[in-house]
CSV table of C-alpha atoms in Angstrom, one decimal:
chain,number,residue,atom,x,y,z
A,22,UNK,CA,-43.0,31.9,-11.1
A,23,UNK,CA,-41.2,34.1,-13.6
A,24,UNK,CA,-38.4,37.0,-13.2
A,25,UNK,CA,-40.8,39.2,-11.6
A,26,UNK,CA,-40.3,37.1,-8.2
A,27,UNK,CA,-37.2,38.3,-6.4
A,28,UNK,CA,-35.9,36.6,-3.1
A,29,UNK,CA,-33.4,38.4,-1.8
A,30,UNK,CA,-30.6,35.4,-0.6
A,31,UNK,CA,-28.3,38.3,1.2
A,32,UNK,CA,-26.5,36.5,3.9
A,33,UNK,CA,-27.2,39.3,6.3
A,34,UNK,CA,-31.1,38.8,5.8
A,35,UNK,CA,-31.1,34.8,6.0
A,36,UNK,CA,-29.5,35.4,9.0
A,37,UNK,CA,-31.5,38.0,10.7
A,38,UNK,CA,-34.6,36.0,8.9
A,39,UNK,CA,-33.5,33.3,10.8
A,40,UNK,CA,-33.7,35.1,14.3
A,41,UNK,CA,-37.0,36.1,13.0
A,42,UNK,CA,-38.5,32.5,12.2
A,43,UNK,CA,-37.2,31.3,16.3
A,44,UNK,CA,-40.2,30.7,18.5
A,45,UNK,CA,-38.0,32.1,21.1
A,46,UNK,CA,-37.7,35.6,19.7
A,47,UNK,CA,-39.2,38.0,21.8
A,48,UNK,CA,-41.2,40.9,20.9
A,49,UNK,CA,-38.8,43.4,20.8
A,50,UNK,CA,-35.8,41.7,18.8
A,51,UNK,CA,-38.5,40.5,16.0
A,52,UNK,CA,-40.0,44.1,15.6
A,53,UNK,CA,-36.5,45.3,15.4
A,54,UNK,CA,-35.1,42.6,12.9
A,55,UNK,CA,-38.6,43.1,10.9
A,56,UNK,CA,-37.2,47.1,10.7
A,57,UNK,CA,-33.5,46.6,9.5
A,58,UNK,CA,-34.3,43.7,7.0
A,59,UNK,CA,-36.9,46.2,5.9
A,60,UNK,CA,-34.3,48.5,5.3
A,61,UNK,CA,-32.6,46.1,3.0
A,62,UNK,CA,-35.7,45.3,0.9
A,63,UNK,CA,-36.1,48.8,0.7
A,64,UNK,CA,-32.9,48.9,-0.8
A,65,UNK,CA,-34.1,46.0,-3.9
A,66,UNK,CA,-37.2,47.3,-4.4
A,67,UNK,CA,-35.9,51.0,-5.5
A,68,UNK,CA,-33.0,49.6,-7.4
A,69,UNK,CA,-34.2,50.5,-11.0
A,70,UNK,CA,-35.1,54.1,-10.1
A,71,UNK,CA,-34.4,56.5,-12.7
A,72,UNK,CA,-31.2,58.5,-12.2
A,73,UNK,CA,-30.0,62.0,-14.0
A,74,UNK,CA,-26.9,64.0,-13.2
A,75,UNK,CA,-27.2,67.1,-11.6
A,76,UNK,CA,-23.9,69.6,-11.3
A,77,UNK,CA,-22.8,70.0,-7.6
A,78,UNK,CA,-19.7,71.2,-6.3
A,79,UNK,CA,-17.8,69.3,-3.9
A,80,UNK,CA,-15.4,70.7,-1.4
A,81,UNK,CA,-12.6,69.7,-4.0
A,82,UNK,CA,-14.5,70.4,-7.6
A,83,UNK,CA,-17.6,70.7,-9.5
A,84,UNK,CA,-19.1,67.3,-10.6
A,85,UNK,CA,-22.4,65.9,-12.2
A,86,UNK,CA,-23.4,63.5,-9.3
A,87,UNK,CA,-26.3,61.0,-10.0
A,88,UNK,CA,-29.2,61.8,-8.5
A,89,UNK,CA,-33.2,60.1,-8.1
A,90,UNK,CA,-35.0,61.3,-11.1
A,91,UNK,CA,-37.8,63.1,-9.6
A,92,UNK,CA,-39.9,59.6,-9.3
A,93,UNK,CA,-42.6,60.0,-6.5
A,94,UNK,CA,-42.7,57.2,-3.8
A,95,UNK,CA,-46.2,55.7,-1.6
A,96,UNK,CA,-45.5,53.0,0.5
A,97,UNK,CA,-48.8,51.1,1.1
A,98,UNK,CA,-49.3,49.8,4.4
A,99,UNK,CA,-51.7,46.4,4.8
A,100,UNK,CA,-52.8,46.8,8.1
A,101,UNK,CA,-51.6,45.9,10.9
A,102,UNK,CA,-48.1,43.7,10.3
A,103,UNK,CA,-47.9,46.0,6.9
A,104,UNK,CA,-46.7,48.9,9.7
A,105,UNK,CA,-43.3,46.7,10.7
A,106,UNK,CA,-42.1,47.1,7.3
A,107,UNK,CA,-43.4,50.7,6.7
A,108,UNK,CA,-40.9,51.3,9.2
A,109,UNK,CA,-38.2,50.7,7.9
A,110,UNK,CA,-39.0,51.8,4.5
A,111,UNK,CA,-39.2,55.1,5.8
A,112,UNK,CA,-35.9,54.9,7.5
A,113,UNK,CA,-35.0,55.3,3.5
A,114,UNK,CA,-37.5,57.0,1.9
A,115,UNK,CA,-38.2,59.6,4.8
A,116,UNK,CA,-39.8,62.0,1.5
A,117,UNK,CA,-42.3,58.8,0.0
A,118,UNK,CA,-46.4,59.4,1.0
A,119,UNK,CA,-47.8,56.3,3.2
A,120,UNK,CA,-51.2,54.9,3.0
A,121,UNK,CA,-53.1,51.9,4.4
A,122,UNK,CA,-55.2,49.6,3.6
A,123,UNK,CA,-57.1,47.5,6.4
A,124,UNK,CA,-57.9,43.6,5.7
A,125,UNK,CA,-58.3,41.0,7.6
A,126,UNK,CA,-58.5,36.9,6.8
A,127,UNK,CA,-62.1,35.4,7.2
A,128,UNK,CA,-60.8,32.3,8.8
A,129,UNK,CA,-63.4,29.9,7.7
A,130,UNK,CA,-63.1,31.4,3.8
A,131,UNK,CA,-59.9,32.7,3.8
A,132,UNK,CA,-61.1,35.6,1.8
A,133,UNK,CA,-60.1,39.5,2.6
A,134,UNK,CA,-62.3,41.6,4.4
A,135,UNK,CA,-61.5,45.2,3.7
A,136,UNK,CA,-61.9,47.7,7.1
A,137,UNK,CA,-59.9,50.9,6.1
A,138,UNK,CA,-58.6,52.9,3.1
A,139,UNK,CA,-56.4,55.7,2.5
A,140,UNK,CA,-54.6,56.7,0.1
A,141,UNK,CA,-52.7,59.5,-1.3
A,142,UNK,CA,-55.1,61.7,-3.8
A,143,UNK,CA,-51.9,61.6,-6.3
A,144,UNK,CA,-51.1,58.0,-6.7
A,145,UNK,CA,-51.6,57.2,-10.3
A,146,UNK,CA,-48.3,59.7,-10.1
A,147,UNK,CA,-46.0,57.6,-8.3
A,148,UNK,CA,-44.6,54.1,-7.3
A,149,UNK,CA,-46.6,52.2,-5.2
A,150,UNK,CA,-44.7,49.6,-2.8
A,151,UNK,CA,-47.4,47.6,-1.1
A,152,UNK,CA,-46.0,46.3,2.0
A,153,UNK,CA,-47.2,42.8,4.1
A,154,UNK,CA,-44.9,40.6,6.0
A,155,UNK,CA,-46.4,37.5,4.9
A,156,UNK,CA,-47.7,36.8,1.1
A,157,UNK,CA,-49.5,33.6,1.8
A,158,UNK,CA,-52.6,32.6,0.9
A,159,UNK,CA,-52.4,35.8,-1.8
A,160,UNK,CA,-56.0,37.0,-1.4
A,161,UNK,CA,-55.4,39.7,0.3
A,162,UNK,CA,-52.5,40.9,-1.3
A,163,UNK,CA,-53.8,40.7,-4.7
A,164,UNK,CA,-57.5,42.5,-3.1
A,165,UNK,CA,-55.1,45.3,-1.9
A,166,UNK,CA,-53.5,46.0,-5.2
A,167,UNK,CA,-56.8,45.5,-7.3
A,168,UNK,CA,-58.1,48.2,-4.9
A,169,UNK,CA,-55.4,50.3,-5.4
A,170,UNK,CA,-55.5,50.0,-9.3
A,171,UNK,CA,-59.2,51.4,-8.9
A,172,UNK,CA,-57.7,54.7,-7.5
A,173,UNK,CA,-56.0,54.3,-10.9
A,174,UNK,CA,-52.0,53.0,-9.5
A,175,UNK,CA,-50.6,52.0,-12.4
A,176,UNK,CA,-46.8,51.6,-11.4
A,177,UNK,CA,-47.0,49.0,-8.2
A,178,UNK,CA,-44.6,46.7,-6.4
A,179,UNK,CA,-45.4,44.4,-3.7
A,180,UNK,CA,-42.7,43.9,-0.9
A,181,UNK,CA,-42.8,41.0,1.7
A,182,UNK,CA,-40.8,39.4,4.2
A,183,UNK,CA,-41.7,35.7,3.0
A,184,UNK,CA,-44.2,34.3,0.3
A,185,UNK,CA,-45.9,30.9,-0.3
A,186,UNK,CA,-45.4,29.6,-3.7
A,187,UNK,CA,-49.6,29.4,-3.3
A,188,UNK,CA,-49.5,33.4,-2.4
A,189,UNK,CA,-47.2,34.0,-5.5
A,190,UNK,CA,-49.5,31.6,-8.1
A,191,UNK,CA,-52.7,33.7,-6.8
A,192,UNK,CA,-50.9,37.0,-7.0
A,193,UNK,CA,-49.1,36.6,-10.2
A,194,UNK,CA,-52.9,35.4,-12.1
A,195,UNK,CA,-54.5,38.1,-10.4
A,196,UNK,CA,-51.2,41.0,-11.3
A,197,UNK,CA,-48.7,39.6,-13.4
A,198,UNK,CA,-48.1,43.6,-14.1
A,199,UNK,CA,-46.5,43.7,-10.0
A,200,UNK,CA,-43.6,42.4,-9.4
A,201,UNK,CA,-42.8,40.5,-6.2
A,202,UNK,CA,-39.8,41.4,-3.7
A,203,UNK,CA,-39.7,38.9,-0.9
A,204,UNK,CA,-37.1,37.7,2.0
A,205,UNK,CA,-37.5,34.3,1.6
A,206,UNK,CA,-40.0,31.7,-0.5
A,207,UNK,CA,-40.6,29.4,2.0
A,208,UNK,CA,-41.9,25.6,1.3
A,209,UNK,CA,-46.2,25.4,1.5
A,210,UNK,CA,-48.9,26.5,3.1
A,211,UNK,CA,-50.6,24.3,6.1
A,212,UNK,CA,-54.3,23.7,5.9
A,213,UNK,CA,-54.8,26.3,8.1
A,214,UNK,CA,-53.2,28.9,5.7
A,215,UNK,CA,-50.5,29.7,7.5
A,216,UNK,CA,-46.6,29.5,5.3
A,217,UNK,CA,-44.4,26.5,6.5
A,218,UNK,CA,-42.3,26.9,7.7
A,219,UNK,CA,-42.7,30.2,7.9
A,220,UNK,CA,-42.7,32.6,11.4
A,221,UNK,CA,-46.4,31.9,13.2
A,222,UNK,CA,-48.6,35.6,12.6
A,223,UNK,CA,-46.6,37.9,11.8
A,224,UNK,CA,-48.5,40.9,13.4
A,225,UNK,CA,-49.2,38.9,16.4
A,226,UNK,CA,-45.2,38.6,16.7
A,227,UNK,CA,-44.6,42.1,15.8
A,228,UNK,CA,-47.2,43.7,18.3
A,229,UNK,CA,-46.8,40.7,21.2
A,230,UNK,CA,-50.7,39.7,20.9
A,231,UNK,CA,-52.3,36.5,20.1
């Protein structure tokens, strides 16, 4: 791993991560925790956005205030648990375009399947933030952004709520251009390809389906 991995160790997400991780959470709480610790990745992930002063007047003065440097946002979506922190993005970034990319996990190869795309027309233009609760077996993240570098993204950053240090080794041999934004790097994968200790399926939790 290098200083493209970032785990967010705010008190306020271990916390609500840890509400998350309970097998005892019900549906509602998790899809609501998944939204506001969203919020707060949201927060990391736009934190070197360009900034230029523009004059505004206050009630009291005029001032130049700092504002977003006209940088377009896309928030990619990796269908379906990708839509939990889509959310919350958006709570943020109401302006940013969305797309969504549909995979799924062959589980006898572990290999993405791809089922939808869609995609902004301008996205070579803008920051992508790919969004997918769980990065573990990487596959399917790094599918997602190699598909998206086709449609010529060039400026991409891939957002989850917790990684596998497997998911990140895949994703930073496939990308080592993306950088990684993640909750929590939790200890392995099982042989079933699920993180440990990790949170069970994500969507499956977020959507109360099994």
């Amino acid at each position: 791993m290098n200083e493209d991995v970032t785990e967010i160790r705010h008190p306020l997400v271990q916390h609500k991560l840890s509400l998350m991780r309970s097998k005892d959470t019900p549906t509602d709480n998790f899809r609501r925790l998944l939204r506001e610790i969203s919020q707060m990745l949201a927060y990391e992930v736009t934190r070197d956005l360009p900034i230029e002063l523009v004059k505004i007047e206050t009630p009291i003065t005029t001032i130049d205030a700092p504002t977003i440097s006209g940088k377009k946002l896309c928030v990619i979506s990796v269908l379906r648990a990708g839509n939990g922190i889509l959310d919350g993005m958006l709570d943020l970034l109401p302006n940013a375009r969305v797309g969504h990319i549909g995979l799924y996990r062959d589980p006898e190869t572990l290999e993405p399947v791809e089922y939808y795309f869609k995609v902004p027309e301008d996205i070579a233009e803008r920051l992508v933030i790919v969004v997918d609760p769980m990065l573990a077996t990487g596959n399917s993240a790094a599918a997602a952004i190699a598909r998206l570098k086709l449609r010529g993204a060039t400026s991409i950053k891939f957002v989850c709520l917790l990684a596998a240090p497997e998911g990140i080794k895949v994703m930073q041999a496939a990308h080592p251009d993306v950088a990684i934004i993640t909750a929590s790097i939790d200890q392995c994968l099982n042989e079933h390809g699920y993180i440990v200790p990790g949170l069970g399926d994500a969507g499956d939790r977020l959507f109360g389906t099994k």
